[in-house]
Short mmCIF file of C-alpha atoms and ligand atoms in Angstrom, two decimals:
data_model
loop_
_atom_site.label_atom_id
_atom_site.label_comp_id
_atom_site.label_asym_id
_atom_site.label_seq_id
_atom_site.Cartn_x
_atom_site.Cartn_y
_atom_site.Cartn_z
CA UNK A 1 0.00 0.00 0.00
CA UNK A 2 1.52 3.32 -1.12
CA UNK A 3 0.50 6.35 0.92
CA UNK A 4 0.42 9.95 -0.20
CA UNK A 5 1.20 11.15 3.33
CA UNK A 6 3.54 10.03 6.12
CA UNK A 7 1.02 11.11 8.76
CA UNK A 8 -1.60 8.90 7.13
CA UNK A 9 0.84 6.02 6.75
CA UNK A 10 1.82 6.19 10.44
CA UNK A 11 -1.78 6.27 11.61
CA UNK A 12 -2.68 3.28 9.42
CA UNK A 13 0.40 1.35 10.55
CA UNK A 14 -0.34 1.86 14.26
CA UNK A 15 -4.03 1.07 13.81
CA UNK A 16 -3.21 -2.13 11.94
CA UNK A 17 -1.11 -3.35 14.89
CA UNK A 18 -4.41 -4.20 16.55
CA UNK A 19 -5.47 -7.85 16.20
CA UNK A 20 -7.87 -8.52 13.34
CA UNK A 21 -7.38 -5.03 11.87
CA UNK A 22 -5.70 -5.26 8.46
CA UNK A 23 -4.26 -2.31 6.54
CA UNK A 24 -7.44 -1.81 4.54
CA UNK A 25 -9.64 -1.74 7.62
CA UNK A 26 -7.16 0.52 9.40
CA UNK A 27 -7.29 2.96 6.47
CA UNK A 28 -11.08 2.93 6.53
CA UNK A 29 -11.13 3.67 10.27
CA UNK A 30 -8.54 6.43 10.03
CA UNK A 31 -10.34 8.13 7.12
CA UNK A 32 -13.53 7.96 9.18
CA UNK A 33 -11.82 9.85 12.01
CA UNK A 34 -10.72 12.51 9.52
CA UNK A 35 -14.36 13.09 8.55
CA UNK A 36 -15.43 13.46 12.20
CA UNK A 37 -14.78 16.48 14.46
CA UNK A 38 -11.24 16.47 15.89
CA UNK A 39 -12.74 16.02 19.38
CA UNK A 40 -13.64 12.42 18.56
CA UNK A 41 -9.99 11.56 17.89
CA UNK A 42 -8.95 13.45 21.03
CA UNK A 43 -11.44 11.50 23.13
CA UNK A 44 -10.32 8.18 21.66
CA UNK A 45 -6.63 8.92 22.19
CA UNK A 46 -7.25 10.20 25.72
CA UNK A 47 -9.40 7.21 26.70
CA UNK A 48 -6.83 4.69 25.43
CA UNK A 49 -3.88 6.46 27.06
CA UNK A 50 -5.73 6.92 30.36
CA UNK A 51 -6.66 3.26 30.52
CA UNK A 52 -3.19 2.04 29.58
CA UNK A 53 -1.38 4.34 32.02
CA UNK A 54 -3.78 4.26 34.95
CA UNK A 55 -5.26 0.76 34.78
CA UNK A 56 -5.42 -1.04 38.12
CA UNK A 57 -6.15 -4.63 38.92
CA UNK A 58 -8.07 -5.89 41.94
CA UNK A 59 -5.53 -7.07 44.50
CA UNK A 60 -7.65 -10.12 45.28
CA UNK A 61 -8.92 -11.41 41.91
CA UNK A 62 -6.86 -9.41 39.34
CA UNK A 63 -9.99 -8.18 37.60
CA UNK A 64 -9.60 -4.72 36.04
CA UNK A 65 -10.82 -2.25 38.65
CA UNK A 66 -10.58 1.46 39.42
CA UNK A 67 -10.36 0.62 43.11
CA UNK A 68 -7.93 -1.48 45.12
CA UNK A 69 -10.56 -4.17 45.58
CA UNK A 70 -13.05 -4.70 42.73
CA UNK A 71 -16.79 -4.33 43.23
CA UNK A 72 -17.30 -8.09 43.18
CA UNK A 73 -14.61 -8.81 45.79
CA UNK A 74 -15.81 -5.88 47.91
CA UNK A 75 -19.41 -7.11 47.91
CA UNK A 76 -20.15 -8.74 51.30
CA UNK A 77 -23.00 -10.73 49.74
CA UNK A 78 -20.64 -12.73 47.53
CA UNK A 79 -19.40 -16.10 48.76
CA UNK A 80 -15.65 -15.75 49.07
CA UNK A 81 -15.12 -19.46 49.67
CA UNK A 82 -16.07 -20.12 46.04
CA UNK A 83 -13.49 -19.10 43.40
CA UNK A 84 -14.07 -19.31 39.66
CA UNK A 85 -10.82 -19.38 37.68
CA UNK A 86 -11.09 -17.57 34.33
CA UNK A 87 -8.75 -16.45 31.60
CA UNK A 88 -9.66 -12.79 31.32
CA UNK A 89 -12.13 -10.09 32.24
CA UNK A 90 -14.42 -10.99 29.34
CA UNK A 91 -15.16 -14.31 31.04
CA UNK A 92 -16.01 -12.46 34.26
CA UNK A 93 -18.39 -10.22 32.32
CA UNK A 94 -20.01 -13.20 30.56
CA UNK A 95 -20.59 -15.10 33.81
CA UNK A 96 -21.77 -11.99 35.71
CA UNK A 97 -24.24 -11.46 32.89
CA UNK A 98 -25.99 -14.74 33.75
CA UNK A 99 -26.65 -13.59 37.36
CA UNK A 100 -26.20 -17.27 38.30
CA UNK A 101 -22.92 -17.04 40.17
CA UNK A 102 -22.49 -15.66 43.66
CA UNK A 103 -18.85 -16.54 44.36
CA UNK A 104 -15.66 -14.62 43.51
CA UNK A 105 -13.33 -14.90 40.51
CA UNK A 106 -9.64 -15.33 39.91
CA UNK A 107 -8.46 -13.82 36.63
CA UNK A 108 -5.34 -15.62 35.38
CA UNK A 109 -4.65 -13.19 32.55
CA UNK A 110 -4.14 -15.99 30.01
CA UNK A 111 -3.44 -19.69 29.70
CA UNK A 112 -0.19 -21.64 29.92
CA UNK A 113 1.08 -21.82 26.35
CA UNK A 114 4.74 -22.81 25.84
CA UNK A 115 4.44 -22.08 22.11
CA UNK A 116 3.53 -18.46 22.85
CA UNK A 117 6.11 -18.25 25.63
CA UNK A 118 3.48 -18.07 28.36
CA UNK A 119 4.49 -20.05 31.44
CA UNK A 120 2.91 -20.27 34.92
CA UNK A 121 5.03 -17.34 36.11
CA UNK A 122 3.50 -15.05 33.47
CA UNK A 123 0.03 -15.68 34.88
CA UNK A 124 -1.71 -14.86 38.17
CA UNK A 125 -1.34 -18.41 39.46
CA UNK A 126 0.72 -18.06 42.65
CA UNK A 127 -1.84 -15.76 44.29
CA UNK A 128 -4.53 -18.38 43.65
CA UNK A 129 -2.39 -21.13 45.20
CA UNK A 130 -1.76 -18.89 48.22
CA UNK A 131 -5.47 -18.26 48.69
CA UNK A 132 -6.07 -22.01 48.73
CA UNK A 133 -3.11 -22.63 51.08
CA UNK A 134 -4.45 -20.06 53.51
CA UNK A 135 -7.65 -22.13 53.73
CA UNK A 136 -10.08 -19.38 52.64
CA UNK A 137 -11.32 -21.39 49.67
CA UNK A 138 -13.86 -24.23 49.75
CA UNK A 139 -14.19 -24.82 46.01
CA UNK A 140 -12.20 -23.86 42.93
CA UNK A 141 -14.23 -23.87 39.69
CA UNK A 142 -12.19 -24.09 36.49
CA UNK A 143 -13.83 -22.09 33.71
CA UNK A 144 -11.04 -21.88 31.13
CA UNK A 145 -11.77 -22.73 27.51
CA UNK A 146 -11.49 -26.45 26.82
CA UNK A 147 -8.44 -26.27 24.60
CA UNK A 148 -5.07 -27.93 25.04
CA UNK A 149 -3.81 -24.76 26.79
CA UNK A 150 -6.89 -24.53 28.98
CA UNK A 151 -6.60 -28.17 30.01
CA UNK A 152 -2.86 -27.80 30.69
CA UNK A 153 -3.48 -24.76 32.88
CA UNK A 154 -6.29 -26.45 34.80
CA UNK A 155 -4.12 -29.50 35.43
CA UNK A 156 -1.12 -27.42 36.50
CA UNK A 157 -3.21 -25.57 39.09
CA UNK A 158 -4.99 -28.74 40.15
CA UNK A 159 -1.69 -30.47 40.96
CA UNK A 160 -0.64 -27.53 43.14
CA UNK A 161 -3.82 -27.38 45.19
CA UNK A 162 -5.03 -30.98 45.44
CA UNK A 163 -3.04 -31.56 48.66
CA UNK A 164 -5.01 -28.83 50.46
CA UNK A 165 -8.34 -30.67 50.38
CA UNK A 166 -10.16 -28.07 48.33
CA UNK A 167 -13.07 -29.15 46.11
CA UNK A 168 -12.37 -28.65 42.39
CA UNK A 169 -14.91 -28.58 39.58
CA UNK A 170 -15.20 -27.47 35.97
CA UNK A 171 -18.17 -25.76 34.39
CA UNK A 172 -20.56 -28.12 32.59
CA UNK A 173 -20.17 -28.25 28.83
CA UNK A 174 -22.79 -29.61 26.53
CA UNK A 175 -25.35 -28.77 23.91
CA UNK A 176 -26.39 -25.13 24.17
CA UNK A 177 -29.91 -24.60 25.47
CA UNK A 178 -32.27 -24.59 22.48
CA UNK A 179 -29.74 -26.13 20.05
CA UNK A 180 -30.58 -29.15 17.88
CA UNK A 181 -28.54 -32.28 18.67
CA UNK A 182 -27.86 -32.97 15.01
CA UNK A 183 -25.85 -29.76 14.65
CA UNK A 184 -23.71 -30.31 17.74
CA UNK A 185 -20.11 -31.42 17.28
CA UNK A 186 -19.34 -35.00 18.37
CA UNK A 187 -17.05 -34.11 21.24
CA UNK A 188 -19.55 -31.75 22.82
CA UNK A 189 -22.40 -34.20 22.34
CA UNK A 190 -20.28 -37.05 23.73
CA UNK A 191 -19.39 -35.05 26.83
CA UNK A 192 -22.94 -33.93 27.37
CA UNK A 193 -24.08 -37.58 27.44
CA UNK A 194 -21.20 -38.67 29.66
CA UNK A 195 -21.84 -35.86 32.13
CA UNK A 196 -25.63 -36.15 32.08
CA UNK A 197 -27.42 -34.81 35.16
CA UNK A 198 -30.40 -36.13 37.12
CA UNK A 199 -33.59 -35.09 35.33
CA UNK A 200 -34.94 -33.41 38.46
CA UNK A 201 -31.96 -31.07 38.45
CA UNK A 202 -32.77 -29.92 34.92
CA UNK A 203 -36.17 -28.74 36.10
CA UNK A 204 -34.56 -26.06 38.25
CA UNK A 205 -33.82 -24.06 35.12
CA UNK B 1 -22.33 -4.63 28.97
CA UNK B 2 -21.38 -3.98 32.62
CA UNK B 3 -17.81 -2.84 33.19
CA UNK B 4 -15.76 -3.25 36.34
CA UNK B 5 -13.86 -0.01 35.59
CA UNK B 6 -14.77 3.45 34.28
CA UNK B 7 -11.43 3.73 32.51
CA UNK B 8 -12.14 0.49 30.68
CA UNK B 9 -15.70 1.52 29.91
CA UNK B 10 -14.56 4.85 28.43
CA UNK B 11 -11.91 3.20 26.26
CA UNK B 12 -14.40 0.64 24.95
CA UNK B 13 -17.03 3.32 24.31
CA UNK B 14 -14.64 5.51 22.30
CA UNK B 15 -13.24 2.55 20.36
CA UNK B 16 -16.73 1.37 19.48
CA UNK B 17 -17.51 4.76 17.90
CA UNK B 18 -15.47 3.56 14.94
CA UNK B 19 -17.53 2.12 12.08
CA UNK B 20 -17.87 -1.67 12.14
CA UNK B 21 -16.37 -1.94 15.65
CA UNK B 22 -18.98 -3.22 18.09
CA UNK B 23 -18.61 -3.22 21.87
CA UNK B 24 -17.29 -6.78 21.95
CA UNK B 25 -14.63 -6.09 19.34
CA UNK B 26 -13.73 -2.82 21.05
CA UNK B 27 -13.24 -4.68 24.34
CA UNK B 28 -11.03 -7.26 22.62
CA UNK B 29 -8.86 -4.52 21.07
CA UNK B 30 -8.57 -2.54 24.30
CA UNK B 31 -7.63 -5.65 26.33
CA UNK B 32 -4.99 -6.40 23.69
CA UNK B 33 -3.45 -2.95 24.21
CA UNK B 34 -3.33 -3.64 27.96
CA UNK B 35 -1.24 -6.75 27.33
CA UNK B 36 1.21 -4.85 25.11
CA UNK B 37 3.89 -2.40 26.31
CA UNK B 38 2.45 1.05 27.06
CA UNK B 39 4.54 2.46 24.17
CA UNK B 40 2.22 0.78 21.67
CA UNK B 41 -0.77 2.71 23.01
CA UNK B 42 1.28 5.92 23.08
CA UNK B 43 2.31 5.44 19.45
CA UNK B 44 -1.29 4.74 18.38
CA UNK B 45 -2.67 7.76 20.23
CA UNK B 46 0.10 10.00 18.92
CA UNK B 47 -0.29 8.83 15.31
CA UNK B 48 -4.07 9.36 15.33
CA UNK B 49 -3.84 12.80 16.97
CA UNK B 50 -1.02 13.93 14.68
CA UNK B 51 -2.93 12.91 11.58
CA UNK B 52 -6.19 14.49 12.74
CA UNK B 53 -4.60 17.77 13.81
CA UNK B 54 -1.99 18.19 11.08
CA UNK B 55 -3.60 16.60 8.04
CA UNK B 56 -3.27 18.63 4.85
CA UNK B 57 -4.96 18.24 1.52
CA UNK B 58 -3.36 18.90 -1.87
CA UNK B 59 -4.50 22.33 -3.05
CA UNK B 60 -5.02 21.01 -6.56
CA UNK B 61 -6.65 17.58 -6.18
CA UNK B 62 -7.62 17.45 -2.45
CA UNK B 63 -5.73 14.20 -1.96
CA UNK B 64 -4.29 13.80 1.57
CA UNK B 65 -0.75 15.12 1.36
CA UNK B 66 2.01 16.32 3.69
CA UNK B 67 2.94 18.98 1.15
CA UNK B 68 0.99 21.82 -0.41
CA UNK B 69 0.88 19.97 -3.73
CA UNK B 70 0.70 16.15 -3.59
CA UNK B 71 3.34 13.97 -5.22
CA UNK B 72 1.03 13.11 -8.10
CA UNK B 73 0.13 16.73 -8.89
CA UNK B 74 3.77 17.78 -8.48
CA UNK B 75 5.02 15.12 -10.91
CA UNK B 76 5.83 16.81 -14.27
CA UNK B 77 5.43 13.45 -16.06
CA UNK B 78 1.71 13.27 -15.27
CA UNK B 79 -0.77 14.57 -17.83
CA UNK B 80 -2.57 17.46 -16.12
CA UNK B 81 -5.15 17.76 -18.89
CA UNK B 82 -6.65 14.43 -17.76
CA UNK B 83 -8.61 14.50 -14.48
CA UNK B 84 -10.07 11.41 -12.84
CA UNK B 85 -12.88 12.25 -10.39
CA UNK B 86 -12.97 9.92 -7.38
CA UNK B 87 -14.77 9.75 -4.08
CA UNK B 88 -11.85 9.39 -1.70
CA UNK B 89 -8.18 8.67 -1.30
CA UNK B 90 -8.75 4.90 -1.33
CA UNK B 91 -9.84 5.17 -4.96
CA UNK B 92 -6.66 7.11 -5.78
CA UNK B 93 -4.59 4.37 -4.14
CA UNK B 94 -6.48 1.62 -6.01
CA UNK B 95 -6.01 3.29 -9.40
CA UNK B 96 -2.36 4.20 -8.72
CA UNK B 97 -1.81 0.56 -7.85
CA UNK B 98 -2.68 -0.45 -11.43
CA UNK B 99 0.10 1.79 -12.88
CA UNK B 100 -2.27 2.28 -15.83
CA UNK B 101 -3.18 5.92 -15.29
CA UNK B 102 -0.95 8.89 -16.05
CA UNK B 103 -3.33 11.79 -15.47
CA UNK B 104 -4.24 13.63 -12.27
CA UNK B 105 -7.09 13.09 -9.82
CA UNK B 106 -9.79 15.16 -8.22
CA UNK B 107 -10.90 13.86 -4.82
CA UNK B 108 -14.49 14.90 -4.10
CA UNK B 109 -14.49 13.69 -0.50
CA UNK B 110 -17.82 11.89 -0.87
CA UNK B 111 -20.89 11.68 -3.05
CA UNK B 112 -24.01 13.84 -3.20
CA UNK B 113 -26.45 12.17 -0.82
CA UNK B 114 -29.45 14.23 0.32
CA UNK B 115 -30.45 11.49 2.78
CA UNK B 116 -27.11 11.84 4.57
CA UNK B 117 -27.24 15.63 4.31
CA UNK B 118 -24.39 15.76 1.79
CA UNK B 119 -24.97 18.39 -0.89
CA UNK B 120 -22.67 19.72 -3.64
CA UNK B 121 -21.35 22.39 -1.28
CA UNK B 122 -20.08 19.77 1.15
CA UNK B 123 -17.87 18.27 -1.57
CA UNK B 124 -14.84 19.50 -3.53
CA UNK B 125 -16.90 20.20 -6.62
CA UNK B 126 -16.45 23.95 -7.24
CA UNK B 127 -12.66 23.62 -7.58
CA UNK B 128 -13.19 20.97 -10.27
CA UNK B 129 -15.62 23.20 -12.18
CA UNK B 130 -13.13 26.07 -11.95
CA UNK B 131 -10.33 23.89 -13.34
CA UNK B 132 -12.53 23.02 -16.31
CA UNK B 133 -13.63 26.65 -16.79
CA UNK B 134 -10.03 27.79 -16.88
CA UNK B 135 -9.48 25.47 -19.85
CA UNK B 136 -6.69 23.35 -18.31
CA UNK B 137 -8.67 20.14 -18.64
CA UNK B 138 -9.09 18.08 -21.82
CA UNK B 139 -10.95 15.12 -20.33
CA UNK B 140 -12.83 14.43 -17.08
CA UNK B 141 -13.08 10.74 -16.18
CA UNK B 142 -15.83 9.85 -13.72
CA UNK B 143 -14.74 6.99 -11.46
CA UNK B 144 -17.35 7.13 -8.68
CA UNK B 145 -19.12 3.95 -7.62
CA UNK B 146 -22.14 3.18 -9.80
CA UNK B 147 -24.76 3.75 -7.13
CA UNK B 148 -27.65 6.18 -7.11
CA UNK B 149 -25.44 8.71 -5.27
CA UNK B 150 -22.52 8.16 -7.62
CA UNK B 151 -24.73 8.63 -10.68
CA UNK B 152 -26.34 11.75 -9.18
CA UNK B 153 -22.93 13.25 -8.45
CA UNK B 154 -21.61 12.44 -11.94
CA UNK B 155 -24.68 14.01 -13.53
CA UNK B 156 -24.52 17.13 -11.36
CA UNK B 157 -20.90 17.73 -12.34
CA UNK B 158 -21.57 16.84 -15.97
CA UNK B 159 -24.31 19.49 -16.26
CA UNK B 160 -21.94 22.13 -14.88
CA UNK B 161 -19.10 21.38 -17.26
CA UNK B 162 -20.75 20.27 -20.51
CA UNK B 163 -20.87 23.85 -21.84
CA UNK B 164 -17.07 24.11 -21.73
CA UNK B 165 -16.45 21.51 -24.44
CA UNK B 166 -14.49 19.14 -22.22
CA UNK B 167 -14.54 15.41 -23.00
CA UNK B 168 -16.24 13.33 -20.30
CA UNK B 169 -15.96 9.59 -19.79
CA UNK B 170 -16.63 6.97 -17.15
CA UNK B 171 -14.46 4.01 -16.33
CA UNK B 172 -15.48 0.76 -18.04
CA UNK B 173 -17.49 -1.64 -15.93
CA UNK B 174 -17.95 -5.26 -16.74
CA UNK B 175 -17.07 -8.77 -15.78
CA UNK B 176 -13.85 -8.86 -13.78
CA UNK B 177 -10.89 -10.32 -15.64
CA UNK B 178 -10.88 -14.07 -14.96
CA UNK B 179 -14.45 -14.22 -13.63
CA UNK B 180 -17.04 -16.70 -14.92
CA UNK B 181 -20.02 -15.13 -16.71
CA UNK B 182 -22.51 -17.30 -14.85
CA UNK B 183 -21.58 -15.74 -11.50
CA UNK B 184 -21.83 -12.13 -12.69
CA UNK B 185 -24.86 -10.08 -11.70
CA UNK B 186 -27.28 -9.24 -14.52
CA UNK B 187 -26.69 -5.51 -14.54
CA UNK B 188 -22.93 -5.86 -14.81
CA UNK B 189 -23.23 -8.51 -17.51
CA UNK B 190 -25.78 -6.42 -19.39
CA UNK B 191 -23.52 -3.37 -19.32
CA UNK B 192 -20.49 -5.32 -20.35
CA UNK B 193 -22.34 -6.55 -23.48
CA UNK B 194 -23.74 -3.09 -24.24
CA UNK B 195 -20.32 -1.46 -23.92
CA UNK B 196 -18.38 -4.19 -25.71
CA UNK B 197 -15.07 -3.12 -27.24
CA UNK B 198 -13.40 -4.06 -30.54
CA UNK B 199 -11.67 -7.41 -30.16
CA UNK B 200 -8.34 -5.97 -31.29
CA UNK B 201 -8.40 -3.56 -28.36
CA UNK B 202 -8.75 -6.45 -25.90
CA UNK B 203 -5.50 -7.90 -27.20
CA UNK B 204 -3.60 -4.92 -25.79
CA UNK B 205 -4.11 -6.32 -22.30
ZN1 ZN C 1 -11.69 -8.56 42.72
ZN1 ZN C 2 -2.75 16.60 -5.77
#
């Protein structure tokens, strides 16, 4: 792509550093900003810089938070003996959205992935182990994606905490509510049969 | 979407102002920036602000340019009697990429679209008319997209310049080179038959 302006080229190059944003899309976005009032670009730049420079993480669960302790951890109505281990804040938001969970979270910040150079020390794992060691936790719920990296991470944490007599569980996986069986992939369908639940339990919604 | 942080919420809101970027995508992009060194966010913010605040347009063709006259207009080898009218800089880049065009451009900055509140006065039309009036132009090539707005814009300009004896043309539209006829839409196929060219001309590549 040949640019008629260095300023334009720089803006497109920086924009296309973002994942899933190619040069063409970056150019479209940048030209859009040029057609809008300059204040929109100022607000975008300010919001991104403010977040990047001032971001804080909850000292208990590592969720992104403007306060030392996030709203979830600071809520006395939440059950702090229940800890749901997730990869990132999007998982917290998705689970919170269901209104079905009353425990706390532990945000790892990723999954163990030797290929990407992510080891246990790059993740928020030691603080989770410490919480379990200190005996505050009754149950650890693994809610990482069921990929090789997710399974590896679950197992790594499991081995470190099993000696402390904590209950461990993983979220149920199966056919999505309302989905037709014939369209489900084999592995999901297989698991959902293997991990079937008493019919009475399904009546609880 | 409920956010655990105002800083995060602001960044996602501003990012999702961009066209085609929903809240989920915006969140993904913003979380990516948080995992990268702060310098990446600084470079992005700086590049966007610099472009927005310092952008200049070529005084002849309105292409984005860091200089008063863009590289194309300043090139003595280009034929300044030939002017290709395009909607925006992406069209200039696409045509330049073919290396088939040796004239200059005129970037309108959009198309006439009453529904979107875009009238002739919101576009770089008067400078084009003036160029034609001054007798510098031999041929005006319309290269706007063949939509209702594109056709309206072409016709509006055409009516203003026809009295000055300038040649007007539109770029050829037809079946893309290499495409199967059966997959072409009817209108394109119809036009490409109507505007067929002598076979000898097709041999020139
Ligand atoms: Zn927290
Ligand atoms: Zn120019």
